[in-house]
Amino acid sequence: KAGVTQTPRYLIKTRGQQVTLSCSPISGHRSVSWYQQTPGQGLQFLFEYFSETQRNKGNFPGRFSGRQFSNSRSEMNVSTLELGDSALYLCASSLIAGDYEQYFGPGTRLTVT
Amino acid sequence: QQQVKQSPQSLIVQKGGISIINCAYENTAFDYFPWYQQFPGKGPALLIAIRPDVSEKKEGRFTISFNKSAKQFSLHIMDSQPGDSATYFCAATSNYGGATNKLIFGTGTLLAVQP
């Protein structure tokens, strides 16, 4: 069974631009969560989706948004990029909301210049 | 109260030795405690997990010890190998208040196993 896939793997953007990251969960998984990983703040929860509904949101500004499609694929968007948004963005999938076993993708490395 | 504190920040162990990483939490509603292993350039991989109704769980060379009264849990890697060199994260979560997959992560431990 294929794992979680994330595209693109690497991205370089300029301050003020916006970016969209994509995540395809493991086949059959309907819950997707997003995390931001930085050396300073570690792994921080962004939001989670189940059945196209956002179930939980972390403590991030409104510039960070996401959505989930009917096929469980998910996208996250960051508008008006700031230098501090440079990070590894990780997507994790699980069967359902509240199913504790989560499997992470390889991440998208975003660099903001 | 949502924090998970992890120590040490880094650890050097000789091949064949035991690696021990500790985590502590405050939120008594946490009911699932996974450990993740992350290699450079990769996403975290689920290694082993435990629920608070058991005090120990073993999978191969990896063991989680859980102390509910002390609100602490630890990862033991027996017979540590150079291939175990990675960053290890403890985490915690709870469905209290609604089904969620939100994980609260510790700060990570960089393990180096010397040959």
PDB file of C-alpha atoms in Angstrom:
ATOM      1  CA  LYS A   1       0.000   0.000   0.000  1.00  0.00           C
ATOM      2  CA  ALA A   2       1.413   3.386  -0.974  1.00  0.00           C
ATOM      3  CA  GLY A   3       2.203   5.798   1.829  1.00  0.00           C
ATOM      4  CA  VAL A   4       1.268   9.415   2.274  1.00  0.00           C
ATOM      5  CA  THR A   5       2.434  11.519  -0.638  1.00  0.00           C
ATOM      6  CA  GLN A   6       3.092  15.229  -0.551  1.00  0.00           C
ATOM      7  CA  THR A   7       3.750  17.587  -3.408  1.00  0.00           C
ATOM      8  CA  PRO A   8       5.837  19.471  -4.107  1.00  0.00           C
ATOM      9  CA  ARG A   9       8.752  18.212  -2.028  1.00  0.00           C
ATOM     10  CA  TYR A  10      10.640  21.485  -2.176  1.00  0.00           C
ATOM     11  CA  LEU A  11       9.453  25.008  -2.762  1.00  0.00           C
ATOM     12  CA  ILE A  12      11.094  28.426  -2.741  1.00  0.00           C
ATOM     13  CA  LYS A  13       8.857  31.471  -2.487  1.00  0.00           C
ATOM     14  CA  THR A  14       9.300  35.184  -1.922  1.00  0.00           C
ATOM     15  CA  ARG A  15       7.864  37.143   0.990  1.00  0.00           C
ATOM     16  CA  GLY A  16       4.326  38.258   0.293  1.00  0.00           C
ATOM     17  CA  GLN A  17       3.533  35.432  -2.108  1.00  0.00           C
ATOM     18  CA  GLN A  18       1.117  32.634  -1.382  1.00  0.00           C
ATOM     19  CA  VAL A  19       1.657  28.895  -1.609  1.00  0.00           C
ATOM     20  CA  THR A  20      -0.473  25.769  -1.856  1.00  0.00           C
ATOM     21  CA  LEU A  21       0.750  22.399  -0.649  1.00  0.00           C
ATOM     22  CA  SER A  22      -0.904  19.102  -1.459  1.00  0.00           C
ATOM     23  CA  CYS A  23      -1.292  15.858   0.450  1.00  0.00           C
ATOM     24  CA  SER A  24      -2.668  12.507  -0.676  1.00  0.00           C
ATOM     25  CA  PRO A  25      -3.409  10.197   2.270  1.00  0.00           C
ATOM     26  CA  ILE A  26      -2.941   6.454   2.377  1.00  0.00           C
ATOM     27  CA  SER A  27      -5.651   4.728   0.390  1.00  0.00           C
ATOM     28  CA  GLY A  28      -8.712   4.263   2.598  1.00  0.00           C
ATOM     29  CA  HIS A  29      -7.644   6.882   5.119  1.00  0.00           C
ATOM     30  CA  ARG A  30     -10.153   9.665   5.536  1.00  0.00           C
ATOM     31  CA  SER A  31      -8.489  11.860   8.138  1.00  0.00           C
ATOM     32  CA  VAL A  32      -5.655  14.241   7.307  1.00  0.00           C
ATOM     33  CA  SER A  33      -3.663  16.416   9.696  1.00  0.00           C
ATOM     34  CA  TRP A  34      -1.039  19.033   8.944  1.00  0.00           C
ATOM     35  CA  TYR A  35       1.987  19.959  11.043  1.00  0.00           C
ATOM     36  CA  GLN A  36       4.708  22.565  10.766  1.00  0.00           C
ATOM     37  CA  GLN A  37       8.228  21.536  11.761  1.00  0.00           C
ATOM     38  CA  THR A  38      10.928  24.122  12.481  1.00  0.00           C
ATOM     39  CA  PRO A  39      14.195  23.893  14.431  1.00  0.00           C
ATOM     40  CA  GLY A  40      12.995  26.483  16.908  1.00  0.00           C
ATOM     41  CA  GLN A  41       9.389  25.448  17.523  1.00  0.00           C
ATOM     42  CA  GLY A  42       9.558  21.744  16.742  1.00  0.00           C
ATOM     43  CA  LEU A  43       6.473  19.957  15.473  1.00  0.00           C
ATOM     44  CA  GLN A  44       3.335  22.038  15.780  1.00  0.00           C
ATOM     45  CA  PHE A  45      -0.201  21.057  14.855  1.00  0.00           C
ATOM     46  CA  LEU A  46      -1.814  23.198  12.170  1.00  0.00           C
ATOM     47  CA  PHE A  47      -5.210  21.611  11.508  1.00  0.00           C
ATOM     48  CA  GLU A  48      -6.997  18.369  10.791  1.00  0.00           C
ATOM     49  CA  TYR A  49      -9.721  17.369   8.396  1.00  0.00           C
ATOM     50  CA  PHE A  50     -12.156  14.496   8.288  1.00  0.00           C
ATOM     51  CA  SER A  51     -14.877  14.018   5.700  1.00  0.00           C
ATOM     52  CA  GLU A  52     -14.104  17.429   4.199  1.00  0.00           C
ATOM     53  CA  THR A  53     -14.674  19.171   7.559  1.00  0.00           C
ATOM     54  CA  GLN A  54     -12.063  20.920   9.647  1.00  0.00           C
ATOM     55  CA  ARG A  55     -12.254  19.280  13.068  1.00  0.00           C
ATOM     56  CA  ASN A  56      -9.477  21.053  14.884  1.00  0.00           C
ATOM     57  CA  LYS A  57      -7.167  23.991  14.352  1.00  0.00           C
ATOM     58  CA  GLY A  58      -3.848  24.878  15.951  1.00  0.00           C
ATOM     59  CA  ASN A  59      -2.640  28.246  17.100  1.00  0.00           C
ATOM     60  CA  PHE A  60      -1.628  29.705  13.758  1.00  0.00           C
ATOM     61  CA  PRO A  61      -2.696  32.975  12.106  1.00  0.00           C
ATOM     62  CA  GLY A  62      -5.517  33.075   9.603  1.00  0.00           C
ATOM     63  CA  ARG A  63      -2.974  33.185   6.766  1.00  0.00           C
ATOM     64  CA  PHE A  64      -2.813  29.418   7.176  1.00  0.00           C
ATOM     65  CA  SER A  65      -5.814  27.603   5.768  1.00  0.00           C
ATOM     66  CA  GLY A  66      -6.671  24.236   4.403  1.00  0.00           C
ATOM     67  CA  ARG A  67      -9.312  22.084   2.878  1.00  0.00           C
ATOM     68  CA  GLN A  68     -10.104  18.491   2.158  1.00  0.00           C
ATOM     69  CA  PHE A  69     -11.706  17.081  -0.948  1.00  0.00           C
ATOM     70  CA  SER A  70     -14.241  14.285  -1.318  1.00  0.00           C
ATOM     71  CA  ASN A  71     -11.450  11.840  -2.229  1.00  0.00           C
ATOM     72  CA  SER A  72      -9.744  12.707   1.116  1.00  0.00           C
ATOM     73  CA  ARG A  73      -6.890  14.551  -0.550  1.00  0.00           C
ATOM     74  CA  SER A  74      -6.022  17.732   1.283  1.00  0.00           C
ATOM     75  CA  GLU A  75      -4.407  21.046   0.502  1.00  0.00           C
ATOM     76  CA  MET A  76      -3.063  23.732   2.752  1.00  0.00           C
ATOM     77  CA  ASN A  77      -2.543  27.314   1.746  1.00  0.00           C
ATOM     78  CA  VAL A  78      -0.367  30.000   3.232  1.00  0.00           C
ATOM     79  CA  SER A  79      -1.019  33.541   2.072  1.00  0.00           C
ATOM     80  CA  THR A  80       1.213  36.599   2.402  1.00  0.00           C
ATOM     81  CA  LEU A  81       4.274  34.521   3.174  1.00  0.00           C
ATOM     82  CA  GLU A  82       6.683  35.663   5.858  1.00  0.00           C
ATOM     83  CA  LEU A  83      10.293  34.613   6.394  1.00  0.00           C
ATOM     84  CA  GLY A  84       9.209  32.776   9.536  1.00  0.00           C
ATOM     85  CA  ASP A  85       6.985  30.491   7.489  1.00  0.00           C
ATOM     86  CA  SER A  86      10.078  28.681   6.223  1.00  0.00           C
ATOM     87  CA  ALA A  87       9.610  25.160   7.530  1.00  0.00           C
ATOM     88  CA  LEU A  88       8.969  21.543   6.747  1.00  0.00           C
ATOM     89  CA  TYR A  89       5.226  21.053   6.340  1.00  0.00           C
ATOM     90  CA  LEU A  90       4.115  17.547   7.167  1.00  0.00           C
ATOM     91  CA  CYS A  91       0.887  15.803   6.390  1.00  0.00           C
ATOM     92  CA  ALA A  92      -0.310  12.792   8.367  1.00  0.00           C
ATOM     93  CA  SER A  93      -3.182  10.467   7.573  1.00  0.00           C
ATOM     94  CA  SER A  94      -5.269   8.056   9.599  1.00  0.00           C
ATOM     95  CA  LEU A  95      -8.347   5.962   8.997  1.00  0.00           C
ATOM     96  CA  ILE A  96     -10.805   8.189  10.829  1.00  0.00           C
ATOM     97  CA  ALA A  97     -10.868  11.113  13.215  1.00  0.00           C
ATOM     98  CA  GLY A  98      -9.810   9.909  16.633  1.00  0.00           C
ATOM     99  CA  ASP A  99      -7.899   6.959  15.184  1.00  0.00           C
ATOM    100  CA  TYR A 100      -4.641   7.464  16.916  1.00  0.00           C
ATOM    101  CA  GLU A 101      -2.372   5.694  14.456  1.00  0.00           C
ATOM    102  CA  GLN A 102      -1.150   8.418  12.150  1.00  0.00           C
ATOM    103  CA  TYR A 103       1.284   8.039   9.302  1.00  0.00           C
ATOM    104  CA  PHE A 104       3.335  10.932   8.040  1.00  0.00           C
ATOM    105  CA  GLY A 105       4.381  11.868   4.548  1.00  0.00           C
ATOM    106  CA  PRO A 106       7.894  13.038   3.661  1.00  0.00           C
ATOM    107  CA  GLY A 107       6.912  16.682   3.944  1.00  0.00           C
ATOM    108  CA  THR A 108       7.238  19.773   1.782  1.00  0.00           C
ATOM    109  CA  ARG A 109      10.276  21.922   2.502  1.00  0.00           C
ATOM    110  CA  LEU A 110       9.197  25.548   2.080  1.00  0.00           C
ATOM    111  CA  THR A 111      11.821  28.262   1.955  1.00  0.00           C
ATOM    112  CA  VAL A 112      10.694  31.883   2.005  1.00  0.00           C
ATOM    113  CA  THR A 113      13.235  34.469   0.832  1.00  0.00           C
TER     114      THR A 113
ATOM    115  CA  GLN B   1      -0.888  21.850  30.454  1.00  0.00           C
ATOM    116  CA  GLN B   2      -0.770  20.817  26.816  1.00  0.00           C
ATOM    117  CA  GLN B   3       3.009  20.459  26.815  1.00  0.00           C
ATOM    118  CA  VAL B   4       5.022  17.292  26.592  1.00  0.00           C
ATOM    119  CA  LYS B   5       8.536  17.693  27.970  1.00  0.00           C
ATOM    120  CA  GLN B   6      11.242  15.513  26.467  1.00  0.00           C
ATOM    121  CA  SER B   7      14.804  14.834  27.583  1.00  0.00           C
ATOM    122  CA  PRO B   8      17.634  14.627  26.843  1.00  0.00           C
ATOM    123  CA  GLN B   9      17.974  16.917  23.857  1.00  0.00           C
ATOM    124  CA  SER B  10      20.769  14.749  22.479  1.00  0.00           C
ATOM    125  CA  LEU B  11      22.191  11.368  23.337  1.00  0.00           C
ATOM    126  CA  ILE B  12      25.318   9.467  22.349  1.00  0.00           C
ATOM    127  CA  VAL B  13      25.324   5.714  22.897  1.00  0.00           C
ATOM    128  CA  GLN B  14      27.804   3.021  21.992  1.00  0.00           C
ATOM    129  CA  LYS B  15      26.727   0.229  19.680  1.00  0.00           C
ATOM    130  CA  GLY B  16      25.049  -2.493  21.691  1.00  0.00           C
ATOM    131  CA  GLY B  17      24.138  -0.141  24.527  1.00  0.00           C
ATOM    132  CA  ILE B  18      20.734   0.938  25.799  1.00  0.00           C
ATOM    133  CA  SER B  19      19.289   4.278  24.715  1.00  0.00           C
ATOM    134  CA  ILE B  20      16.764   5.844  27.072  1.00  0.00           C
ATOM    135  CA  ILE B  21      14.616   8.877  26.255  1.00  0.00           C
ATOM    136  CA  ASN B  22      12.185  10.343  28.738  1.00  0.00           C
ATOM    137  CA  CYS B  23       8.991  12.337  28.429  1.00  0.00           C
ATOM    138  CA  ALA B  24       6.654  13.939  30.949  1.00  0.00           C
ATOM    139  CA  TYR B  25       3.168  15.393  30.584  1.00  0.00           C
ATOM    140  CA  GLU B  26       0.657  17.323  32.665  1.00  0.00           C
ATOM    141  CA  ASN B  27      -2.679  16.748  30.974  1.00  0.00           C
ATOM    142  CA  THR B  28      -4.270  13.702  32.596  1.00  0.00           C
ATOM    143  CA  ALA B  29      -6.753  13.493  29.725  1.00  0.00           C
ATOM    144  CA  PHE B  30      -4.003  12.248  27.399  1.00  0.00           C
ATOM    145  CA  ASP B  31      -4.736   8.625  26.586  1.00  0.00           C
ATOM    146  CA  TYR B  32      -2.370   7.710  23.774  1.00  0.00           C
ATOM    147  CA  PHE B  33       1.380   8.113  23.757  1.00  0.00           C
ATOM    148  CA  PRO B  34       3.247   7.350  20.518  1.00  0.00           C
ATOM    149  CA  TRP B  35       6.919   7.570  19.705  1.00  0.00           C
ATOM    150  CA  TYR B  36       8.091   8.652  16.296  1.00  0.00           C
ATOM    151  CA  GLN B  37      11.470   8.189  14.628  1.00  0.00           C
ATOM    152  CA  GLN B  38      12.653  10.702  12.064  1.00  0.00           C
ATOM    153  CA  PHE B  39      15.622  10.429   9.746  1.00  0.00           C
ATOM    154  CA  PRO B  40      17.031  13.509   7.974  1.00  0.00           C
ATOM    155  CA  GLY B  41      14.929  14.452   4.972  1.00  0.00           C
ATOM    156  CA  LYS B  42      12.096  12.124   5.965  1.00  0.00           C
ATOM    157  CA  GLY B  43       8.804  12.483   7.754  1.00  0.00           C
ATOM    158  CA  PRO B  44       8.349  11.035  11.259  1.00  0.00           C
ATOM    159  CA  ALA B  45       7.618   7.307  11.294  1.00  0.00           C
ATOM    160  CA  LEU B  46       5.411   5.744  13.951  1.00  0.00           C
ATOM    161  CA  LEU B  47       7.651   3.477  16.023  1.00  0.00           C
ATOM    162  CA  ILE B  48       5.614   2.248  18.966  1.00  0.00           C
ATOM    163  CA  ALA B  49       2.741   3.543  21.077  1.00  0.00           C
ATOM    164  CA  ILE B  50       1.133   2.887  24.433  1.00  0.00           C
ATOM    165  CA  ARG B  51      -2.129   3.595  26.227  1.00  0.00           C
ATOM    166  CA  PRO B  52      -2.210   4.391  29.966  1.00  0.00           C
ATOM    167  CA  ASP B  53      -3.903   1.119  30.918  1.00  0.00           C
ATOM    168  CA  VAL B  54      -0.590  -0.760  30.540  1.00  0.00           C
ATOM    169  CA  SER B  55       2.766  -0.055  32.146  1.00  0.00           C
ATOM    170  CA  GLU B  56       4.993  -1.460  29.453  1.00  0.00           C
ATOM    171  CA  LYS B  57       4.898  -2.341  25.768  1.00  0.00           C
ATOM    172  CA  LYS B  58       7.666  -4.044  23.860  1.00  0.00           C
ATOM    173  CA  GLU B  59       8.162  -4.381  20.123  1.00  0.00           C
ATOM    174  CA  GLY B  60      11.453  -5.931  19.145  1.00  0.00           C
ATOM    175  CA  ARG B  61      14.279  -3.853  20.560  1.00  0.00           C
ATOM    176  CA  PHE B  62      11.958  -0.959  21.428  1.00  0.00           C
ATOM    177  CA  THR B  63      10.133  -0.744  24.767  1.00  0.00           C
ATOM    178  CA  ILE B  64       7.875   1.951  26.191  1.00  0.00           C
ATOM    179  CA  SER B  65       7.659   2.193  29.963  1.00  0.00           C
ATOM    180  CA  PHE B  66       4.690   4.142  31.298  1.00  0.00           C
ATOM    181  CA  ASN B  67       4.228   5.544  34.796  1.00  0.00           C
ATOM    182  CA  LYS B  68       0.708   6.937  35.083  1.00  0.00           C
ATOM    183  CA  SER B  69       1.045   8.258  38.622  1.00  0.00           C
ATOM    184  CA  ALA B  70       4.222  10.167  37.750  1.00  0.00           C
ATOM    185  CA  LYS B  71       2.826  11.211  34.365  1.00  0.00           C
ATOM    186  CA  GLN B  72       5.985  10.043  32.664  1.00  0.00           C
ATOM    187  CA  PHE B  73       6.842   7.654  29.885  1.00  0.00           C
ATOM    188  CA  SER B  74      10.080   6.587  28.320  1.00  0.00           C
ATOM    189  CA  LEU B  75      11.487   4.839  25.276  1.00  0.00           C
ATOM    190  CA  HIS B  76      14.181   2.221  25.703  1.00  0.00           C
ATOM    191  CA  ILE B  77      16.149   1.029  22.697  1.00  0.00           C
ATOM    192  CA  MET B  78      17.979  -2.171  23.529  1.00  0.00           C
ATOM    193  CA  ASP B  79      21.116  -3.265  21.682  1.00  0.00           C
ATOM    194  CA  SER B  80      21.307   0.129  19.967  1.00  0.00           C
ATOM    195  CA  GLN B  81      22.652   0.059  16.416  1.00  0.00           C
ATOM    196  CA  PRO B  82      24.161   2.777  14.201  1.00  0.00           C
ATOM    197  CA  GLY B  83      21.054   2.497  12.036  1.00  0.00           C
ATOM    198  CA  ASP B  84      19.023   3.721  15.021  1.00  0.00           C
ATOM    199  CA  SER B  85      20.749   7.108  14.777  1.00  0.00           C
ATOM    200  CA  ALA B  86      17.858   9.501  14.230  1.00  0.00           C
ATOM    201  CA  THR B  87      15.692  12.052  16.002  1.00  0.00           C
ATOM    202  CA  TYR B  88      13.046  10.599  18.297  1.00  0.00           C
ATOM    203  CA  PHE B  89       9.878  12.385  19.266  1.00  0.00           C
ATOM    204  CA  CYS B  90       7.428  11.468  21.963  1.00  0.00           C
ATOM    205  CA  ALA B  91       3.865  12.672  21.597  1.00  0.00           C
ATOM    206  CA  ALA B  92       0.513  12.583  23.329  1.00  0.00           C
ATOM    207  CA  THR B  93      -3.102  12.994  22.373  1.00  0.00           C
ATOM    208  CA  SER B  94      -6.597  12.569  23.703  1.00  0.00           C
ATOM    209  CA  ASN B  95     -10.102  12.183  22.345  1.00  0.00           C
ATOM    210  CA  TYR B  96     -11.501  13.903  25.408  1.00  0.00           C
ATOM    211  CA  GLY B  97     -13.805  16.620  24.143  1.00  0.00           C
ATOM    212  CA  GLY B  98     -14.188  15.065  20.709  1.00  0.00           C
ATOM    213  CA  ALA B  99     -12.484  12.716  18.298  1.00  0.00           C
ATOM    214  CA  THR B 100      -9.221  14.255  17.167  1.00  0.00           C
ATOM    215  CA  ASN B 101      -5.890  13.240  15.787  1.00  0.00           C
ATOM    216  CA  LYS B 102      -4.081  16.290  17.158  1.00  0.00           C
ATOM    217  CA  LEU B 103      -0.695  15.225  18.473  1.00  0.00           C
ATOM    218  CA  ILE B 104       1.268  17.241  21.020  1.00  0.00           C
ATOM    219  CA  PHE B 105       4.928  16.553  20.388  1.00  0.00           C
ATOM    220  CA  GLY B 106       7.952  16.682  22.624  1.00  0.00           C
ATOM    221  CA  THR B 107      10.955  18.680  21.487  1.00  0.00           C
ATOM    222  CA  GLY B 108      12.861  15.699  20.128  1.00  0.00           C
ATOM    223  CA  THR B 109      16.022  13.783  21.023  1.00  0.00           C
ATOM    224  CA  LEU B 110      18.873  13.449  18.572  1.00  0.00           C
ATOM    225  CA  LEU B 111      20.333   9.973  19.065  1.00  0.00           C
ATOM    226  CA  ALA B 112      23.771   9.065  17.759  1.00  0.00           C
ATOM    227  CA  VAL B 113      24.876   5.455  18.079  1.00  0.00           C
ATOM    228  CA  GLN B 114      28.620   5.130  17.715  1.00  0.00           C
ATOM    229  CA  PRO B 115      30.022   1.976  16.099  1.00  0.00           C
TER     230      PRO B 115
END
